[in-house]
XYZ file of C-alpha atoms in Angstrom:
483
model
C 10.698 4.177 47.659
C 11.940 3.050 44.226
C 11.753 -0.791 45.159
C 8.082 -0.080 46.480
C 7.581 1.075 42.626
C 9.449 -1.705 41.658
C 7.324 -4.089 43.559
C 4.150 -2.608 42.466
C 5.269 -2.826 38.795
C 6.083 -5.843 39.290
C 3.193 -6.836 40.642
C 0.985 -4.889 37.913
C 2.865 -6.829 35.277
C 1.963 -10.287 36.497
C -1.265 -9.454 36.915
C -1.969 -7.918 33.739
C -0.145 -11.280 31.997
C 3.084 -9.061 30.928
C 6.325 -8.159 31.554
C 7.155 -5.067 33.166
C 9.255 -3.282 30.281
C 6.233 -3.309 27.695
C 3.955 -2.210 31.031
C 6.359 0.841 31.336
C 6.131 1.622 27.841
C 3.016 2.019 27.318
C 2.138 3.823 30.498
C 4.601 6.360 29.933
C 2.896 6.828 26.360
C -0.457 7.373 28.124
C 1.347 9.607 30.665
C 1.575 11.668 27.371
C -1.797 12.991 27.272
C -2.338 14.359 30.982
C 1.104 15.894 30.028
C 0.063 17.193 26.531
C -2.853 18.865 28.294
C -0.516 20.371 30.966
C 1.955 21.871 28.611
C -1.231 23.370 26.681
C -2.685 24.951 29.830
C 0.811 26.062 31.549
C 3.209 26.116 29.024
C 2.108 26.980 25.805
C 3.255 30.474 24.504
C 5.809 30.503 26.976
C 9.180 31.417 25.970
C 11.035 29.007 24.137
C 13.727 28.318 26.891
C 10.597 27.372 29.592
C 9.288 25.170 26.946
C 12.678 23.452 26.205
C 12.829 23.176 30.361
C 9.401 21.605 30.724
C 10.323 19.521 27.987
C 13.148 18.360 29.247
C 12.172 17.233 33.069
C 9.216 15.408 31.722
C 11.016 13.315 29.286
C 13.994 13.003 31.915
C 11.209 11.683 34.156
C 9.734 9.475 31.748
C 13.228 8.243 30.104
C 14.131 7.346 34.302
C 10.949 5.788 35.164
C 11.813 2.824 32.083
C 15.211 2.968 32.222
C 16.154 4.632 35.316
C 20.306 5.286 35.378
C 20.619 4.371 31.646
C 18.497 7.742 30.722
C 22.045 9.577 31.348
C 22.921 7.926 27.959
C 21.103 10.348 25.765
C 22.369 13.248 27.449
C 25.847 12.080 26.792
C 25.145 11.323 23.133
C 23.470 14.911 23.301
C 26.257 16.260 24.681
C 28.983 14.973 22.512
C 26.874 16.514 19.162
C 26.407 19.932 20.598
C 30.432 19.736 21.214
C 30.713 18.842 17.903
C 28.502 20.989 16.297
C 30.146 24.398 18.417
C 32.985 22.723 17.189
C 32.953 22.836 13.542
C 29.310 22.895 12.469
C 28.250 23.038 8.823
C 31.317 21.527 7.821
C 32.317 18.159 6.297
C 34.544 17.220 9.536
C 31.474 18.357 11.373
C 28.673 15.932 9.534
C 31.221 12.904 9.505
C 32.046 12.700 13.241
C 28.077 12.931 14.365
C 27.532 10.301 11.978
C 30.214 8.033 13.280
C 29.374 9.132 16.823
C 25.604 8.596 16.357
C 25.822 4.967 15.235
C 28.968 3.571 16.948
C 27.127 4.668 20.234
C 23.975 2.916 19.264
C 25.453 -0.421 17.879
C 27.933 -0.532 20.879
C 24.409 -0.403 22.995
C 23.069 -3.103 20.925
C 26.550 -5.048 21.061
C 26.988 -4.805 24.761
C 22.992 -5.500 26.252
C 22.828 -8.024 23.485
C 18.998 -8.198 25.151
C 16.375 -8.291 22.807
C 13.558 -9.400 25.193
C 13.038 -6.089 26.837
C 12.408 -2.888 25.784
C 15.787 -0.634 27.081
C 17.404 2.144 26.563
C 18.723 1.387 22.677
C 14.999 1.846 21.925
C 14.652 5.655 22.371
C 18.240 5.538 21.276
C 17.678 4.819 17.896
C 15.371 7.393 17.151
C 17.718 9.911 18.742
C 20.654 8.500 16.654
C 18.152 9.929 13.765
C 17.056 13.172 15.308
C 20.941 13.880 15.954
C 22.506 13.257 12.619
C 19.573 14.952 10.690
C 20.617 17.782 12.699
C 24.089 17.519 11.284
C 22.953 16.839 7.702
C 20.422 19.758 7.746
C 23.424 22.089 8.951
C 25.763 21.139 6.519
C 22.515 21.775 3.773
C 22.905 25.264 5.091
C 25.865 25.916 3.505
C 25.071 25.320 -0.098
C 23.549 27.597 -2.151
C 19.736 27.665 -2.054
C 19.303 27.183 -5.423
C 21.325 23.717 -5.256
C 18.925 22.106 -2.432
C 16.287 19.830 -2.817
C 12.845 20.761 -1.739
C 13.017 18.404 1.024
C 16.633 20.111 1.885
C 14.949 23.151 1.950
C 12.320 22.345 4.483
C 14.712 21.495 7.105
C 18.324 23.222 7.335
C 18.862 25.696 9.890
C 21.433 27.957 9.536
C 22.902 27.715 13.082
C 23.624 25.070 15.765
C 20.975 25.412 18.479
C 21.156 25.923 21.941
C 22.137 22.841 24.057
C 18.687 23.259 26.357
C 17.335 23.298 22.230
C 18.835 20.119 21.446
C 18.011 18.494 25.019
C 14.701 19.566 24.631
C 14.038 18.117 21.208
C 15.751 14.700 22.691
C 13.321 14.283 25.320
C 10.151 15.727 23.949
C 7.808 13.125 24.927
C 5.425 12.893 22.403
C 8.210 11.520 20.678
C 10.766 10.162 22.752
C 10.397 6.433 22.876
C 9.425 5.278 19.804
C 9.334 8.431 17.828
C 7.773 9.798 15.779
C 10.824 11.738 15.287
C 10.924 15.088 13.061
C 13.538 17.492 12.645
C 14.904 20.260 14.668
C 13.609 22.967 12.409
C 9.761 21.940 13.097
C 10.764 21.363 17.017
C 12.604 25.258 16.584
C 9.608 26.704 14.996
C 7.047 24.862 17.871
C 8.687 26.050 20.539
C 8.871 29.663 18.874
C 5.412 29.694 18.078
C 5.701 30.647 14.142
C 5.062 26.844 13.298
C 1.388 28.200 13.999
C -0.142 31.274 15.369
C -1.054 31.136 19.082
C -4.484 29.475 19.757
C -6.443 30.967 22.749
C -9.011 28.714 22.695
C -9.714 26.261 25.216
C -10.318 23.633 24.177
C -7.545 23.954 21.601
C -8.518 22.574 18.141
C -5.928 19.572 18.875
C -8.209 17.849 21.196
C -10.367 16.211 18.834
C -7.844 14.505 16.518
C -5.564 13.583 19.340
C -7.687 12.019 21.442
C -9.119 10.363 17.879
C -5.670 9.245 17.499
C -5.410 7.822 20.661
C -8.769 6.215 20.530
C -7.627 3.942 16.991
C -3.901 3.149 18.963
C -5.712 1.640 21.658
C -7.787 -0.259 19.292
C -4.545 -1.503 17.545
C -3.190 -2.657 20.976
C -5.922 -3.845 21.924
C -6.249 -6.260 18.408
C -2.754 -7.389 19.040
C -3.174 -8.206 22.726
C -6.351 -10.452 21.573
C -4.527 -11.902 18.368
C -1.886 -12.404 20.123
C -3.598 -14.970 22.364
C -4.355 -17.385 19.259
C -1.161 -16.041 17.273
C 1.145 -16.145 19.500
C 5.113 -16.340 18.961
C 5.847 -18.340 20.928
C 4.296 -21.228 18.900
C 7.100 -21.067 16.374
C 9.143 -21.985 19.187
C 7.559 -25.110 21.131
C 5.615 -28.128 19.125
C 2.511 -25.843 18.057
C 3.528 -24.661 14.919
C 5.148 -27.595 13.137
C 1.981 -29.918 14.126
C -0.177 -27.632 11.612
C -0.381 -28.934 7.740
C 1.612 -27.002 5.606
C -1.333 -24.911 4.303
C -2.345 -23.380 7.807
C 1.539 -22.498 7.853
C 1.019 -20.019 5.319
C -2.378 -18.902 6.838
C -0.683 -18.481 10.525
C 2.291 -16.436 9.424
C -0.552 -14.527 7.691
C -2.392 -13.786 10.072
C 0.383 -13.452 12.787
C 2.558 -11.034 10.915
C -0.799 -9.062 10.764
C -1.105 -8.758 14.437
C 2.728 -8.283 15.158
C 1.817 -5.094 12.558
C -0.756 -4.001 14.637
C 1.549 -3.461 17.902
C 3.809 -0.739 16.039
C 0.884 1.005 14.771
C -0.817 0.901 18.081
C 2.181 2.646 19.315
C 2.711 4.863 16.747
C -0.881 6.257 16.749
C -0.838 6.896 20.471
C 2.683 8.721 19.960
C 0.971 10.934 17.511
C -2.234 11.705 19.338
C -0.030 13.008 22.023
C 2.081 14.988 19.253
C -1.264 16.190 17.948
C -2.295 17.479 21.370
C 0.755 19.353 22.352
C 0.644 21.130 18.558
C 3.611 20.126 17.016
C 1.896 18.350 14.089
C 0.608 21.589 13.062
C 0.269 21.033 9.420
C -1.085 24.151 7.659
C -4.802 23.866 5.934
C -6.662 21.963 3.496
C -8.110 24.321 0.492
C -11.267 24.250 2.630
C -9.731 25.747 5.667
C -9.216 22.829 8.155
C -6.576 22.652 10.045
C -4.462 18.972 9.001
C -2.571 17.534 12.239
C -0.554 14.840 9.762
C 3.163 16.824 10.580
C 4.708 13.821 12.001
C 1.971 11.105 10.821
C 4.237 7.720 11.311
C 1.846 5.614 9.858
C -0.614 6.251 6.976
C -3.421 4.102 8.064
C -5.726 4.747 4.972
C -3.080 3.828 2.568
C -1.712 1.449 4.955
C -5.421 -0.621 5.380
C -6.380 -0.719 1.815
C -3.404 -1.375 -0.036
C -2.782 -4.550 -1.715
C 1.020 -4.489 -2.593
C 3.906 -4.069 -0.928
C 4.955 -0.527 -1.433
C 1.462 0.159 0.073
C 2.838 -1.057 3.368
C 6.475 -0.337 3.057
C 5.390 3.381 2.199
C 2.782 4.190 4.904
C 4.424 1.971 7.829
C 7.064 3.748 10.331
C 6.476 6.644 7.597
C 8.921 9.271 8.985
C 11.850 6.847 9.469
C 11.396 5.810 5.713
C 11.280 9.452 4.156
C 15.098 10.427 6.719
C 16.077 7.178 5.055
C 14.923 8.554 2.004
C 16.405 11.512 2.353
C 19.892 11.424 4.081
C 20.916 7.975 2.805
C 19.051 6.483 -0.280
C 19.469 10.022 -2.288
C 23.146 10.724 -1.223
C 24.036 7.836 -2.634
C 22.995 9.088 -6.232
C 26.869 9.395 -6.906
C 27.002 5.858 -6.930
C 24.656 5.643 -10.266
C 22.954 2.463 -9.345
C 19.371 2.500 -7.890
C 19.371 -0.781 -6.580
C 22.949 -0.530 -4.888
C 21.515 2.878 -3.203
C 18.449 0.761 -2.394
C 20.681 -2.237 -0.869
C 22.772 -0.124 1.193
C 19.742 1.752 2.715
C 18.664 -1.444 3.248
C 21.677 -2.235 5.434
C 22.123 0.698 7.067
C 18.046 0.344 8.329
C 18.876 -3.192 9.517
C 22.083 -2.115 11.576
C 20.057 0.901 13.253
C 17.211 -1.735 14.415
C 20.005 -3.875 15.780
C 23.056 -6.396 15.249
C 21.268 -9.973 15.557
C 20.807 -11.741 12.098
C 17.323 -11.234 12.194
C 17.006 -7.892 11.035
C 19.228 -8.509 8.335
C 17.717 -11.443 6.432
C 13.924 -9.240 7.046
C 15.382 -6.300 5.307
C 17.181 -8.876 2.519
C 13.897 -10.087 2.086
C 11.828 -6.872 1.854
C 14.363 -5.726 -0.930
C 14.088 -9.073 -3.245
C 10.446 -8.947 -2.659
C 10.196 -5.439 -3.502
C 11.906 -6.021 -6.992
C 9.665 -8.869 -7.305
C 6.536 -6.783 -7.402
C 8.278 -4.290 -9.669
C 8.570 -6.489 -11.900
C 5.446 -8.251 -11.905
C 3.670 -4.952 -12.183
C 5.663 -4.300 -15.100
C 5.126 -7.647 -16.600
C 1.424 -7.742 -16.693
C 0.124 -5.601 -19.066
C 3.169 -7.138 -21.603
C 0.908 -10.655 -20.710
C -2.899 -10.199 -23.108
C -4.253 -12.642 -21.419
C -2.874 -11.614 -18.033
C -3.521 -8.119 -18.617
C -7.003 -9.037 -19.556
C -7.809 -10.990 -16.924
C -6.257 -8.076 -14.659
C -8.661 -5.378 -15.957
C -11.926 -7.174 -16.180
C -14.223 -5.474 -13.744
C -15.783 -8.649 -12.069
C -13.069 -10.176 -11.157
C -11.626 -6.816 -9.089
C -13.316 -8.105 -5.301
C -11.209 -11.374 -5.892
C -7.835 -10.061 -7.384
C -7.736 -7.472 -4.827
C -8.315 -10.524 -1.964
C -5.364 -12.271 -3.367
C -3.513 -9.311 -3.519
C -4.143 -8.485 -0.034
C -3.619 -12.241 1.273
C -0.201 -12.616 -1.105
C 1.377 -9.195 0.349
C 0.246 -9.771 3.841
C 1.908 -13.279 3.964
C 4.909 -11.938 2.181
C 5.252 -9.145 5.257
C 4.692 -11.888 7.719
C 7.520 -14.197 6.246
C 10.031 -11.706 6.298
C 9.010 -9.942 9.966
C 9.692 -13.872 11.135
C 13.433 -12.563 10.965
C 12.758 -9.239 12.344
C 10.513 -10.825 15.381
C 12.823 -13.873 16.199
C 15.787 -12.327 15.772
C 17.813 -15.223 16.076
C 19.268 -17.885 13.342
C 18.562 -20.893 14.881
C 14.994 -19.808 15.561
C 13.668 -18.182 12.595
C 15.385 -20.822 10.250
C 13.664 -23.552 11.879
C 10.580 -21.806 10.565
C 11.669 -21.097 7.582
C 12.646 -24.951 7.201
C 9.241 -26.083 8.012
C 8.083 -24.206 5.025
C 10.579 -25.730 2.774
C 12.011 -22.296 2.340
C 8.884 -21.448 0.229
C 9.843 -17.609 -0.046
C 13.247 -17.394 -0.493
C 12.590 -20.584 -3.247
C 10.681 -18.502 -5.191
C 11.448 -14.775 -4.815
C 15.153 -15.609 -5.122
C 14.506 -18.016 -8.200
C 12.126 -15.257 -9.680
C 15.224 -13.831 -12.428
C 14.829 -17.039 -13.684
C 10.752 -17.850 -13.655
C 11.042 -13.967 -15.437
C 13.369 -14.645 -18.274
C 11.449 -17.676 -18.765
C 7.347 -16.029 -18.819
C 9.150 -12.821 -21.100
C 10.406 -15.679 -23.633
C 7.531 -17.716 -24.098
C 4.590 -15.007 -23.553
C 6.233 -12.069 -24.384
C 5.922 -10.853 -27.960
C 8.489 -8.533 -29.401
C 6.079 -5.739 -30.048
C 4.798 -6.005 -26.663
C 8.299 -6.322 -25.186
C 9.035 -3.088 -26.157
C 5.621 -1.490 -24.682
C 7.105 -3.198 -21.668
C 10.203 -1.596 -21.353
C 8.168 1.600 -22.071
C 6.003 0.486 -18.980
C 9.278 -0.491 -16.811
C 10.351 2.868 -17.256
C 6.934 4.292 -16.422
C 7.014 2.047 -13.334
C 10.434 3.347 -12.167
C 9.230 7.477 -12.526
C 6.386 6.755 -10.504
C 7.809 4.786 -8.097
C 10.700 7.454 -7.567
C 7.993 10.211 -7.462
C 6.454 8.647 -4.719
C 10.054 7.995 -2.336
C 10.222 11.403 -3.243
C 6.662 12.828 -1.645
């Protein structure tokens, strides 16, 4: 029976023009919904332990059906925490084995498939290797004093390991288990004991709307990156297509390319989140008007997301809840280390080694980091400029500066996701060689184009506005890693 499903996957994927792990994928993530609506008629209001059950064989099915015998690899990971955490939990011993655990399982995966063509079972891995070691963080949290914790500390320790059908359920939730959006045990505690919201009796619950909405703008997304795909394909970089274009339409391809590879994650991620929506665990509290806001584990902040124009626009709203635990259990624990842009690099790193080992990932997260600092800089450089903070402010002229904004920053994320997408040396360099090495030319020669602009155009009076407005830059930009 399983090589008659096999065959008829197979089959499927051919004739829809794709593979058969991506098929999987996204099937599964559809199977969400009828599911969603199952666990709202059946399950919902049950006791916590039949939710954690129903939670459980559904993912177990879903985690079989793409990765069949390889789904017994997050119960063992599973396993191992809750040993530890019974163990020892809350204490330092405690947080520093899952944290070894975590990751050494997950880049063992990654060393040992070494297969970056198909989607496997390192993909939901990764986002359990998150859920599992927030776990750990938030229980150590729970032993300091309240008064030392961090809003964001506050929101999420628990004060006692839960139950091992707790922690398998949370693993294989399916609204979340294959590409996240992951969220910590505390909000998957309170769902499943209904005080994350009170019980809704109506039928249809409020959650239909928005999910389905959600699910409605994901298919769109896939949909756009299916079609751009056809013209923007990746596989040009690696035949004859891509070097025969002048070196102008290079820029204008990886444009428009890293654009549509964009739109595949968010595609995914909305879906993910319709189904989240559905089942309730988004639950969000109410605006001041009394609506009900489903945005509790929003991945992607598609307002900000669409009409931003620099780079902290995207790197802020894009694969949102990965970036605040990143945020939040790496970037500020580092604070001993008095350096922001150490804290920064090593987050950096860490991100890149979670996505994978191949080279790829590396030089895109190298990249986002100098380019970053770039921008920083720039924004803090303007207004020290008259005439370019003149020509920055005049009204007519904001339709065309925001254009260039927009095309400059959406290049910028398409020349670094050539790394991230191609994964391999020899491949993405050859790109990268065709453009002469435009981008890392003049993002890593930017110190010096800097010193250079601040000594010739840079007054002394209006230097030290500028520090004033570095400073500024640096507050606001914290404020908003911290939100």
């Amino acid at each position: 029976m399983a090589s008659n499903e096999e065959g008829f996957m197979q089959t499927l994927a051919v004739t829809l023009g794709s593979s058969e792990s991506p098929l999987r994928f996204i099937l599964s993530q559809l199977l969400g919904y009828p599911l969603a609506f199952l666990y709202r008629r059946q399950v919902y209001g049950q006791t916590a332990t039949t939710q954690h059950i129903f939670f459980i064989i559904t993912g177990l099915w879903i985690a079989c059906f793409n990765f069949g015998f390889h789904a017994i690899h997050t119960v063992i990971n599973v396993l191992a925490i809750y040993i530890i955490l019974q163990t020892c939990s809350g204490t330092r011993l405690s947080l520093w084995l899952a944290i070894i655990f975590n990751n050494v399982y997950l880049v063992l995966g990654y060393y040992i498939l070494d297969n970056y063509e198909d989607i496997c079972w390192t993909t939901p891995h990764c986002v359990l290797t998150l859920k599992l070691t927030g776990l750990a963080f938030d229980l150590y949290d729970a032993q300091e004093k309240e008064e030392k914790l961090s809003a964001d500390q506050k929101a999420t320790i628990i004060k006692e390991p839960p139950s091992l059908l707790a922690m398998l359920g949370h693993a294989f939730f399916f609204g979340g288990f294959l590409a996240g959006p992951q969220f910590s045990m505390k909000r998957y505690l309170s769902f499943t004991h209904g005080t994350i919201q009170e019980k809704v009796s109506k039928d249809p619950p409020d959650s239909v709307v928005p999910g389905l909405k959600r699910l409605g703008v994901g298919v769109v997304y896939i949909a756009s990156y299916h079609i751009g795909g056809l013209i923007f394909s990746t596989d040009h970089y690696k035949d004859d297509t891509f070097q025969d274009l002048s070196y102008i339409s290079m820029f204008f391809y990886i444009t428009l390319w890293g654009r549509v590879i964009l739109n595949k994650y968010i595609g995914s991620w909305l879906i993910a989140e319709g189904t989240c929506i559905l089942v309730g665990v988004s639950y969000n509290g109410k605006d001041i008007n009394g609506n009900i806001e489903w945005n509790g584990v929003c991945n992607v902040q598609l307002k900000k997301l669409e009409e931003g124009c620099r780079l902290r626009d995207y790197i802020q709203s894009f694969n949102y809840n990965t970036n605040q635990w990143m945020a939040k259990y790496v970037f500020k624990r580092l604070r001993f280390l008095g350096n922001k842009f150490l804290s920064q690099a090593i987050t950096l790193l860490y991100l890149a080694m979670w996505h994978g080992t191949r080279s790829g990932y590396y030089m895109n997260f190298a990249l986002e980091f100098i380019m970053m600092n770039c921008e920083n800089q720039v924004i803090a450089l303007t207004p020290r400029i008259p005439v370019l903070n003149k020509l920055n402010n005049l009204p007519i002229l904001q339709p065309v500066l925001y254009i260039l904004k927009k095309l400059v920053t959406t290049f910028c994320m398409g020349y670094a996701l050539l790394g991230f997408v191609l994964l391999n040396f020899n491949d993405y360099m050859k790109v990268y060689s065709q453009l002469y090495f435009a981008g890392h030319v003049f993002f890593l020669g930017w110190p010096l184009l800097h010193f250079i602009v601040t000594s010739l155009f840079v007054s002394r009076k209006s230097s030290s506005n500028g520090h004033l407005s570095e400073k500024q830059s640096s507050l606001v930009e914290g404020k908003a890693k911290e939100e």
